[in-house]
Tab-separated table of C-alpha atoms in Angstrom:
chain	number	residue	atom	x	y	z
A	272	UNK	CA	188.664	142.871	68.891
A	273	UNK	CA	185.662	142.855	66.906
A	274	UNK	CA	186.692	139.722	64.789
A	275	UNK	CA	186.994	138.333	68.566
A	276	UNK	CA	183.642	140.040	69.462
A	277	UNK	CA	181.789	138.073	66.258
A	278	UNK	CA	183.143	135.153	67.070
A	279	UNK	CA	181.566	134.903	69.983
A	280	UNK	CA	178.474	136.501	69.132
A	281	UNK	CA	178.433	133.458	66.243
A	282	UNK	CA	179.019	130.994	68.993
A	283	UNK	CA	176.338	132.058	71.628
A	284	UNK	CA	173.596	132.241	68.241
A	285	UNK	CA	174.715	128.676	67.452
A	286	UNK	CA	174.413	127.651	71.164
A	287	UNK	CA	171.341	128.875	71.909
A	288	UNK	CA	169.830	127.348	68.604
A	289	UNK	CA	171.110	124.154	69.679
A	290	UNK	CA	169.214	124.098	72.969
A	291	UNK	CA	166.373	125.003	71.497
A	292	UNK	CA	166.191	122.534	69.349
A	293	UNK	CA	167.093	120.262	71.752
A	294	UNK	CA	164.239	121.789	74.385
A	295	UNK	CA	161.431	121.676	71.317
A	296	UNK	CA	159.884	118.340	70.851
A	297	UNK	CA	157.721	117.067	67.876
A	298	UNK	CA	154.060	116.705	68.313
A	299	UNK	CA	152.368	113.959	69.223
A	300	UNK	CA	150.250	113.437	66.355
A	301	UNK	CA	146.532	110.915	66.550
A	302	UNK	CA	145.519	109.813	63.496
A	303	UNK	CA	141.621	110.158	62.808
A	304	UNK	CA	140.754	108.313	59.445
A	305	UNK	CA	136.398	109.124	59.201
A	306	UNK	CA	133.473	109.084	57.441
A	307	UNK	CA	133.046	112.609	57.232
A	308	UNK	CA	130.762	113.127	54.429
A	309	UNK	CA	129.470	109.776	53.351
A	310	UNK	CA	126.462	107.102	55.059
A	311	UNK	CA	128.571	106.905	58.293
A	312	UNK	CA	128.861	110.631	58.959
A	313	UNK	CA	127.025	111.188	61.845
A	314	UNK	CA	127.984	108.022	63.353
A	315	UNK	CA	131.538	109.145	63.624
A	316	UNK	CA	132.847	111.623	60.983
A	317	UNK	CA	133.173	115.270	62.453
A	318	UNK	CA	131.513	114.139	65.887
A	319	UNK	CA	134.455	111.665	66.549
A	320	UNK	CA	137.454	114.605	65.458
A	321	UNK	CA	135.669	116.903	68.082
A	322	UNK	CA	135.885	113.778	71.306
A	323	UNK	CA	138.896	112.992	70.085
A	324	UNK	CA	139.944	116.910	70.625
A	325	UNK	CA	137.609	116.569	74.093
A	326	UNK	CA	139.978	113.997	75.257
A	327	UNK	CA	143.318	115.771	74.528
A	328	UNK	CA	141.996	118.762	76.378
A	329	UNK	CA	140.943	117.252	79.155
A	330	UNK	CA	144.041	115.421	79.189
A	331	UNK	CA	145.928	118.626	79.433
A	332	UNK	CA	147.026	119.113	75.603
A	333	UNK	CA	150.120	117.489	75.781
A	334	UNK	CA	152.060	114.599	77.328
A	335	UNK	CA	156.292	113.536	77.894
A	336	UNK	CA	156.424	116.930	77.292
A	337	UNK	CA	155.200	117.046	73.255
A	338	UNK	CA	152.285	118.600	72.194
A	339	UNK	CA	149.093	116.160	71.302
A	340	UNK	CA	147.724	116.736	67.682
A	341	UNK	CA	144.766	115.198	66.347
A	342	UNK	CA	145.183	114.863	62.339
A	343	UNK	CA	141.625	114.050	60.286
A	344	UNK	CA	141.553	112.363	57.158
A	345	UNK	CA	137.663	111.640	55.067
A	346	UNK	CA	138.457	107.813	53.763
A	347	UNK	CA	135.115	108.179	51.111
A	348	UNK	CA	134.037	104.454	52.442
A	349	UNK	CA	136.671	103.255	50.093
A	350	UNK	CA	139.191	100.928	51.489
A	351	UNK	CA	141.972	101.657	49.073
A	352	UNK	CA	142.177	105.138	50.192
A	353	UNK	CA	141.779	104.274	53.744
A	354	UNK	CA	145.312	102.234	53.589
A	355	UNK	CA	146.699	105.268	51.442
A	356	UNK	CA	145.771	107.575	54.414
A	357	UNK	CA	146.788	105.183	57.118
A	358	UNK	CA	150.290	104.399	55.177
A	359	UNK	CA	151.078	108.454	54.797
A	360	UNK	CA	149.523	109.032	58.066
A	361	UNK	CA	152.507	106.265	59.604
A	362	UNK	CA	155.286	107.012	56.763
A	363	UNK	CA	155.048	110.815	56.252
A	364	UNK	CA	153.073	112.393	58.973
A	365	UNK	CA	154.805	111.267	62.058
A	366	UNK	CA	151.627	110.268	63.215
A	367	UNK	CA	151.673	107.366	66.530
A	368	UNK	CA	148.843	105.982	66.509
A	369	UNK	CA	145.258	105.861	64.845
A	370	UNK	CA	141.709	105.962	65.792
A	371	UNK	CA	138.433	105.091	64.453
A	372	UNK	CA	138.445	104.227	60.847
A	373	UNK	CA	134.654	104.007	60.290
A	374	UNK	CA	133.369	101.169	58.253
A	375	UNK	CA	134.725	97.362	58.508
A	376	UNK	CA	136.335	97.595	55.087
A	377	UNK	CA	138.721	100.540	55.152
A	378	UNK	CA	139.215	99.360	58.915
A	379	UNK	CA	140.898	96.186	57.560
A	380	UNK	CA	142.472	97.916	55.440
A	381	UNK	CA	144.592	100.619	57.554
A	382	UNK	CA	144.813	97.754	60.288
A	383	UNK	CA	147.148	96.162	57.608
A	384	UNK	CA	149.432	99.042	57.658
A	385	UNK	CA	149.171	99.304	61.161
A	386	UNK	CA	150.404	96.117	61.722
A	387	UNK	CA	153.029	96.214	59.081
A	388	UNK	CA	154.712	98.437	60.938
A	389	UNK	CA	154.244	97.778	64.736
A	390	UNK	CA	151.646	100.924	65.486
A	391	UNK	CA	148.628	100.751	67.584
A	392	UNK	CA	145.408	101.096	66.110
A	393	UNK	CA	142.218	101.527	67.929
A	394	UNK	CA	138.718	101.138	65.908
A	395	UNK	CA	135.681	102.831	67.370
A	396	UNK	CA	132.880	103.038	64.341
A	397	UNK	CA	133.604	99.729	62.527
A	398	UNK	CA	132.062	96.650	63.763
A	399	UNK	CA	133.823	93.367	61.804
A	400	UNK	CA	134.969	90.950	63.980
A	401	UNK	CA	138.117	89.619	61.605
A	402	UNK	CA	139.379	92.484	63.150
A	403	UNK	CA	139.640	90.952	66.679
A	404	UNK	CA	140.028	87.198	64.883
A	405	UNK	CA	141.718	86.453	61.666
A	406	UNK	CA	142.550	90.448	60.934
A	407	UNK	CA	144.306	90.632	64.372
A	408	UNK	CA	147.365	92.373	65.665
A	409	UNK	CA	149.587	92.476	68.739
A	410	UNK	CA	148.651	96.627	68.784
A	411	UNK	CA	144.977	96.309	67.295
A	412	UNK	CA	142.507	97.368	69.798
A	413	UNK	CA	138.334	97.086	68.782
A	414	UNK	CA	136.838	99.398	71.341
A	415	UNK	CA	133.177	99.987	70.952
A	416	UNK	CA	131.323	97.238	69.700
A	417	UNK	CA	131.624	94.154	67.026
A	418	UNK	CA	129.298	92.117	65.187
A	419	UNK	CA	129.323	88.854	67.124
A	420	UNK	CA	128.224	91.470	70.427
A	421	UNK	CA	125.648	93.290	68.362
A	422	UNK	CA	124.099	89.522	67.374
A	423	UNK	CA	124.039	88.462	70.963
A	424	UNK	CA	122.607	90.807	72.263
A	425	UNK	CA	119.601	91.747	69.710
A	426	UNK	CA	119.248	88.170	68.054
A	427	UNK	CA	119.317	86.821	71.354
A	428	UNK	CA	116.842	88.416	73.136
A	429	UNK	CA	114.461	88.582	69.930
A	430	UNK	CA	114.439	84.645	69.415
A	431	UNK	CA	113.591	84.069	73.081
A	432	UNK	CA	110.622	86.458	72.892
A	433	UNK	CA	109.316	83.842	69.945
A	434	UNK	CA	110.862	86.213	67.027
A	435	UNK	CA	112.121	82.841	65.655
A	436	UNK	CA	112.126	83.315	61.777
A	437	UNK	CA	114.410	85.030	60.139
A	438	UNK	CA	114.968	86.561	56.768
A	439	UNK	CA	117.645	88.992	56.099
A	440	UNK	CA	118.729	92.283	54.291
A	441	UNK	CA	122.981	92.206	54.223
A	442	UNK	CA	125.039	95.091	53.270
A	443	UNK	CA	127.358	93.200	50.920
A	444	UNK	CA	130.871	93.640	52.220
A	445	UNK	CA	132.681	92.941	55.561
A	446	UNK	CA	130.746	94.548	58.308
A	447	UNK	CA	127.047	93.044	56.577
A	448	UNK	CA	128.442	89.721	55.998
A	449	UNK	CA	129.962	89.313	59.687
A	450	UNK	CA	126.946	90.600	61.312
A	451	UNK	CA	124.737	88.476	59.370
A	452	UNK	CA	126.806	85.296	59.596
A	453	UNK	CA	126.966	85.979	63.441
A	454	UNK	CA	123.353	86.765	64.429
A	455	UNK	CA	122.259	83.623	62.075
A	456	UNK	CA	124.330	81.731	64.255
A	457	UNK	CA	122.660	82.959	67.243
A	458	UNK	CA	119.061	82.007	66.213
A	459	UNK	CA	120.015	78.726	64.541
A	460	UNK	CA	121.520	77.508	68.338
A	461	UNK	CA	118.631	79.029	70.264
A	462	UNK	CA	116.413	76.815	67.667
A	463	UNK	CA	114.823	79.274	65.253
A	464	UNK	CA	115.315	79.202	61.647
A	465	UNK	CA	116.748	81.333	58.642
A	466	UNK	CA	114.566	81.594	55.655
A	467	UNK	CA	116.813	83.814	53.619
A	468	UNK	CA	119.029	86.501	52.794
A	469	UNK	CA	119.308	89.285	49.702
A	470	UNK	CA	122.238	91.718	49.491
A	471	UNK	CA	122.538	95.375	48.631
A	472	UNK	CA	124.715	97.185	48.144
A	473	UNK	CA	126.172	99.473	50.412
A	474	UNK	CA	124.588	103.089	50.370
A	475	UNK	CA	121.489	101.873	48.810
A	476	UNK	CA	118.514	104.239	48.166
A	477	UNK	CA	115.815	102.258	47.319
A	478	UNK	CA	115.316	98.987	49.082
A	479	UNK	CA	111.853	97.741	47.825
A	480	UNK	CA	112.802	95.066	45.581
A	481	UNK	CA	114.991	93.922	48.606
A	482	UNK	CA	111.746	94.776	51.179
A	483	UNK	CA	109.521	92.508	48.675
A	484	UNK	CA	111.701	89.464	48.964
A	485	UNK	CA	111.577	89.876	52.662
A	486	UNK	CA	108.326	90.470	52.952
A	487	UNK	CA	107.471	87.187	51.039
A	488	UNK	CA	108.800	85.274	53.008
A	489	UNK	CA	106.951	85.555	55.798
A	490	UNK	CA	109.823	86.203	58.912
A	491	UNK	CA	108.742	87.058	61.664
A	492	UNK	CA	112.080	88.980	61.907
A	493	UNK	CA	113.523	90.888	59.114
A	494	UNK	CA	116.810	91.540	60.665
A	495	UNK	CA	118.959	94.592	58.942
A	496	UNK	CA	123.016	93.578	58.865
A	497	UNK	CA	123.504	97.096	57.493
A	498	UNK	CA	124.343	100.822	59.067
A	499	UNK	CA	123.989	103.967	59.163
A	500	UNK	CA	121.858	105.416	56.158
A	501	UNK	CA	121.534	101.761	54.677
A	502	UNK	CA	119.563	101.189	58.088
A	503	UNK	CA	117.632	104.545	57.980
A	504	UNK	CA	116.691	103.891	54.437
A	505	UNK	CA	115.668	100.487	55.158
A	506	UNK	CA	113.298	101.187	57.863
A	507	UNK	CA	111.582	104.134	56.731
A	508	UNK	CA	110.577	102.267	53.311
A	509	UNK	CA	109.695	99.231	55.162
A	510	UNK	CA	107.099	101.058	57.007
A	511	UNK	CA	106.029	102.797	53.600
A	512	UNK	CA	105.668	98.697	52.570
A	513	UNK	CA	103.533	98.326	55.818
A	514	UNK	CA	105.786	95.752	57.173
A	515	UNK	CA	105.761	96.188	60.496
A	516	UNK	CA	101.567	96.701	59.838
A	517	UNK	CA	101.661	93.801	58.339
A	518	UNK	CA	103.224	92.022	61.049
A	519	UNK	CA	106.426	91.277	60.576
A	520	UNK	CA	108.973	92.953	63.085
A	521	UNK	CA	112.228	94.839	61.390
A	522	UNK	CA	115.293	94.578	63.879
A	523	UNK	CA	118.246	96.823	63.414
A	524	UNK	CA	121.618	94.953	64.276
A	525	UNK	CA	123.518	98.068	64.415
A	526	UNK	CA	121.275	101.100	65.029
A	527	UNK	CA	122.841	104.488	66.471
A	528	UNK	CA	120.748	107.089	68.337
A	529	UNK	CA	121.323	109.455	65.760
A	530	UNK	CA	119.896	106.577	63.310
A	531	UNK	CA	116.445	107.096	65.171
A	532	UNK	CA	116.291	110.636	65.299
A	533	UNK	CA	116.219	110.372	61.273
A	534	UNK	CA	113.906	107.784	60.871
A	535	UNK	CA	111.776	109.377	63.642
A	536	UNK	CA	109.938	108.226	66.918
A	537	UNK	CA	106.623	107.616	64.549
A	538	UNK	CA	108.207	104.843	62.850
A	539	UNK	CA	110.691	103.695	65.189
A	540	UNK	CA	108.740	103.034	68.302
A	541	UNK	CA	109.148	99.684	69.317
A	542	UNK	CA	112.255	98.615	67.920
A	543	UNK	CA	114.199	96.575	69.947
A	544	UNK	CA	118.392	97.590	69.520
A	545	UNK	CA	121.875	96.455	71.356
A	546	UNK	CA	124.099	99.427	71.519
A	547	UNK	CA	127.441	100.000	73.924
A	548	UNK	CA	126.229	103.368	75.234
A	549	UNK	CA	123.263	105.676	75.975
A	550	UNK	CA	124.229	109.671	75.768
A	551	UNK	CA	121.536	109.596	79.123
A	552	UNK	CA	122.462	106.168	81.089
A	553	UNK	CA	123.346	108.364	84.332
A	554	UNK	CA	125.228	111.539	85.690
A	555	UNK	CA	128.534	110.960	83.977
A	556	UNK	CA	127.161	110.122	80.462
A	557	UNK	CA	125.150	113.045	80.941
A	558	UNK	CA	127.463	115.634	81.584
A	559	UNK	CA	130.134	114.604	78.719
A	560	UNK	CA	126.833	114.794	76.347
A	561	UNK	CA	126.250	118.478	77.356
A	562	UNK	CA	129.298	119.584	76.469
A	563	UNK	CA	129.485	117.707	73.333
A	564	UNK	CA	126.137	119.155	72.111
A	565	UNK	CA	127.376	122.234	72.472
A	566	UNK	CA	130.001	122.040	70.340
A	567	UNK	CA	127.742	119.552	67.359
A	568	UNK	CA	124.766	120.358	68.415
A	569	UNK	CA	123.702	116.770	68.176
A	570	UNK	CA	123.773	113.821	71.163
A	571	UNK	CA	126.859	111.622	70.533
A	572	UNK	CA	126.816	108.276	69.165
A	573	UNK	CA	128.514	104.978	71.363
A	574	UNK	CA	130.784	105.644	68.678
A	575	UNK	CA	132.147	108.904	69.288
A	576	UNK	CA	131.785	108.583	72.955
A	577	UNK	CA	134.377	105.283	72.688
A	578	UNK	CA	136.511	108.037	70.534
A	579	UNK	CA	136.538	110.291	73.951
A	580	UNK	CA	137.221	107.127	76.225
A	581	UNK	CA	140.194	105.373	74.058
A	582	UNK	CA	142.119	108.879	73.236
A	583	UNK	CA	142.281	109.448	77.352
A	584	UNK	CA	142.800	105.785	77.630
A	585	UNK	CA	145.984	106.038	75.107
A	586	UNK	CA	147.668	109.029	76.864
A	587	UNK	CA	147.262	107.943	79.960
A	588	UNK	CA	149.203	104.755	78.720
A	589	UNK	CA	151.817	107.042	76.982
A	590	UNK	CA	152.286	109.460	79.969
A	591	UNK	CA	152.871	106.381	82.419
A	592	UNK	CA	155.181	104.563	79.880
A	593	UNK	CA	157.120	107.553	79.565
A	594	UNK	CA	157.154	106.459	75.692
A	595	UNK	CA	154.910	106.383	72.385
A	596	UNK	CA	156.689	102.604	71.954
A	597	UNK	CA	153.891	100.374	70.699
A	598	UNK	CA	154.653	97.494	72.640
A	599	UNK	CA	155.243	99.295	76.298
A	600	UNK	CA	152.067	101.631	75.682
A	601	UNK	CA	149.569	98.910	74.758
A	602	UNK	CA	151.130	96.345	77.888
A	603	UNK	CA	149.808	99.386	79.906
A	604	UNK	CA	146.612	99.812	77.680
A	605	UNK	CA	145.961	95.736	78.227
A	606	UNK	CA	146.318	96.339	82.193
A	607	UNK	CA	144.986	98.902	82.920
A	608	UNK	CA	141.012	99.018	83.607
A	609	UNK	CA	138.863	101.493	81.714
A	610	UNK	CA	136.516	103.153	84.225
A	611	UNK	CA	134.950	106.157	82.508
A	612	UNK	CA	131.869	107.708	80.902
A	613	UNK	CA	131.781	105.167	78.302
A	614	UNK	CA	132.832	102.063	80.412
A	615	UNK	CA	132.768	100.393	83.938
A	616	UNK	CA	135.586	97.839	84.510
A	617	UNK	CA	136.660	97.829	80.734
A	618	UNK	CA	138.973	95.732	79.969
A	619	UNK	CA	141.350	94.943	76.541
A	620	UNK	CA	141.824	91.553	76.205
A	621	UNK	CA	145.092	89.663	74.599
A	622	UNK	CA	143.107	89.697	71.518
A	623	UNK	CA	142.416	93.328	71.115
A	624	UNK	CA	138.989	93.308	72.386
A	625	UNK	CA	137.704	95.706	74.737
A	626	UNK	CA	134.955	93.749	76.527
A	627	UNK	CA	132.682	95.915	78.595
A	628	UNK	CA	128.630	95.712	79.213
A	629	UNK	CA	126.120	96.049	76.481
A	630	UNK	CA	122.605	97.943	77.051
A	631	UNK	CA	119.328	96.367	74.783
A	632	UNK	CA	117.278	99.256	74.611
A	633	UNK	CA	113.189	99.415	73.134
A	634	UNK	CA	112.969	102.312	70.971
A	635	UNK	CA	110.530	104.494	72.985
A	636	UNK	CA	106.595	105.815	71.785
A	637	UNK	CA	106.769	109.788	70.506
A	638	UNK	CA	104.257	110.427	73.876
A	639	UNK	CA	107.084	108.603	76.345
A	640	UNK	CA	109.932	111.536	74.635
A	641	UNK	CA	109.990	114.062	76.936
A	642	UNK	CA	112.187	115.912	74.225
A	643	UNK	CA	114.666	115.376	71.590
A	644	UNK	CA	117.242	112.543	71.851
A	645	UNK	CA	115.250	110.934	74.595
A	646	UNK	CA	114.857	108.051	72.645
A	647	UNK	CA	115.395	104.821	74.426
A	648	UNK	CA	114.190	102.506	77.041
A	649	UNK	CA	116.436	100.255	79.163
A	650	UNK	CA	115.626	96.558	78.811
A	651	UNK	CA	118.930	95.082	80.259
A	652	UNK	CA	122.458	95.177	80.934
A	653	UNK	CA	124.475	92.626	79.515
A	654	UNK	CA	128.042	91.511	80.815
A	655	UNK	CA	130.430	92.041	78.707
A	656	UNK	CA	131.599	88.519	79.227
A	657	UNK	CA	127.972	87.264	78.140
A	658	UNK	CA	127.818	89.982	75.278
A	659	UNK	CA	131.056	89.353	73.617
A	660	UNK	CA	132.832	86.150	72.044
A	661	UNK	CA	135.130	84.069	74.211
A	662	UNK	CA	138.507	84.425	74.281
A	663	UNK	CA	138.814	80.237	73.887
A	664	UNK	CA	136.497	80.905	70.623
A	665	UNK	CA	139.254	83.435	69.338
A	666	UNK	CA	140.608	83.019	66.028
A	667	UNK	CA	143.256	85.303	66.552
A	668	UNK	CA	146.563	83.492	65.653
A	669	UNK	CA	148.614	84.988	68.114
A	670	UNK	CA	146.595	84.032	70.726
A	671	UNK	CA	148.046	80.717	73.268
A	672	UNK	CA	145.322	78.204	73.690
């Protein structure tokens, strides 16, 4: 009797093991790869792990039944180490999908792994547009903004205001070359003219032999294909030069609000910017802002606010796919509108680009402020059809033409 009795005490253990193992799923695991220390940190680094957590709250905390994860990695703006992350992120971590991946050059890179091995990958800080062109994938998604927008928008607007000479300072790797290739285009076909370029290095700390050259040659428009604290830098010793004294108008082609609130209303009045989102455009931007500040105690950045918008965007794909498969979730993600906090009537295109409006904003006077973070004006509203390349221009090579 009591072999009988621990036989069957064995069994029901083994049983009940079984279901629940059976009843407990793996996580769903996001992969984050940030700046979270380096040039790029408050662009995205900590600020874009904390919407990305936002999102899966509000989302509920778990979907098909697994709970979501979000997994942060610091890349150190090198691109080596960004594929290392993304490849043990993909190979080791169980993680689906990744988001962000700050900085053009360790974007390219993970989008390599990505691609090698049929995950989606959704960039929200870097701006290169190879990654919607010749870098694209079948699950690559470029959310926020991209270099040929940024130009559009900001070169654009300055050359028809008579801004029509142009000299400028590149960050010398992907993101500075792109944005610099892309805005000269713009002011060569609305008729102005390029007088130069010099490259620096990225994370630069003193800019005055690179100021000199600019300011020599007499632009009207120095125009800054840089980010971040290359952009910061830039500025605040150009106005030490007495550039903008002097004349000569400095235009940031990517400038963040966070950007401004460094260099400080005193010297950035005036500028002229394109970004993808205001932290105070209206009600709903508003009331995401709040609760972000309370937990960074800074506004967010368009940025970290696409972070927010793509995470819910993803699961929302995933729950109504019932599936993390690649190819079913992003068919979803590529029909389904985005109409959120970040975006009205977003929508991913076959190329990976999510085209929505862009906002040019006039950096406002320190006695317009009514009080920290109320940095910018509203100029105009730009369709994203107007703002972003073509799909017909597309170099994407799996796109039908």
């Amino acid at each position: 009797m009591k072999k009988i009795l621990a036989t069957l005490l064995s069994s029901v253990v083994v049983l009940g093991s079984g279901a629940a193992l059976a009843q407990g799923k793996p996580p769903l695991k996001l992969g984050a790869i940030l700046d979270m220390s380096g040039l790029y940190a408050d662009i995205t680094g900590p600020g874009s792990e904390t919407a990305a957590k936002m999102a899966v709250e509000d989302f509920g905390g778990e979907v098909l039944g697994r709970k979501i994860e979000i997994i942060a990695a610091d890349h150190l703006n090198k691109a080596d180490l960004s594929s290392s992350i993304a490849r043990d992120m993909f190979d080791n971590q169980g993680v689906e999908a990744i988001i962000d991946v700050a900085a053009s050059a360790t974007a390219l890179a993970a989008n390599e792994i990505a691609k090698a091995r049929n995950k989606i990958i959704i960039f929200n800080g870097p701006g290169s547009i190879r990654l919607t062109n010749e870098a694209c994938g079948p699950y690559t998604v470029h959310y926020v903004f991209d270099t040929f927008g940024q130009a559009n928008s900001t070169g654009l607007a300055a050359v028809k205001a008579g801004l029509d000479t142009w000299f400028f300072l590149q960050a010398d790797y992907a993101f500075g070359q792109d944005l610099e290739k892309d805005t000269s285009a713009v002011v060569n076909k609305m008729g102005g003219k390029v007088l130069g370029t010099v490259k620096h290095p990225l994370n630069t700390s003193d800019f005055s032999s690179f100021l000199l050259q600019a300011q020599s040659s007499k632009a009207k428009v120095i125009g800054l294909a840089n980010a971040g604290g290359d952009t910061i830098n830039a500025i605040k010793q150009g106005a030490e030069f007495g550039l903008m004294k002097g004349g000569q108008k400095m235009s940031p082609l990517l400038a963040f609000v966070t950007d401004i609130d460094s260099i400080g209303l005193e010297t950035a009045q005036g500028l002229v910017l394109a970004e993808a989102w205001y932290w105070d455009l209206n009600d709903d931007t508003r009331a995401f802002s709040k609760r972000f500040m309370e937990k960074i105690k800074r506004a967010p950045t368009s940025a970290q606010a696409g972070v927010y918008s793509s995470v819910l965007h993803y699961l929302k794909a995933v729950k109504q796919a019932g599936t993390t498969d690649s190819a079913a979730v992003m068919k979803i993600m590529k029909s389904t509108p985005i109409n959120d906090m970040f975006a009205k009537g977003g929508k991913i295109r076959e190329d990976g680009r999510m085209v929505h409006d862009m906002y040019l904003f006039e950096v406002k006077k320190p006695s317009e402020s009514k009080a920290r973070w109320d940095d910018y004006k509203l100029l105009a509203t730009i369709p994203g059809d107007q703002a972003f390349q073509s799909l017909d221009a597309s170099r994407c090579p799996f796109i039908k033409k």
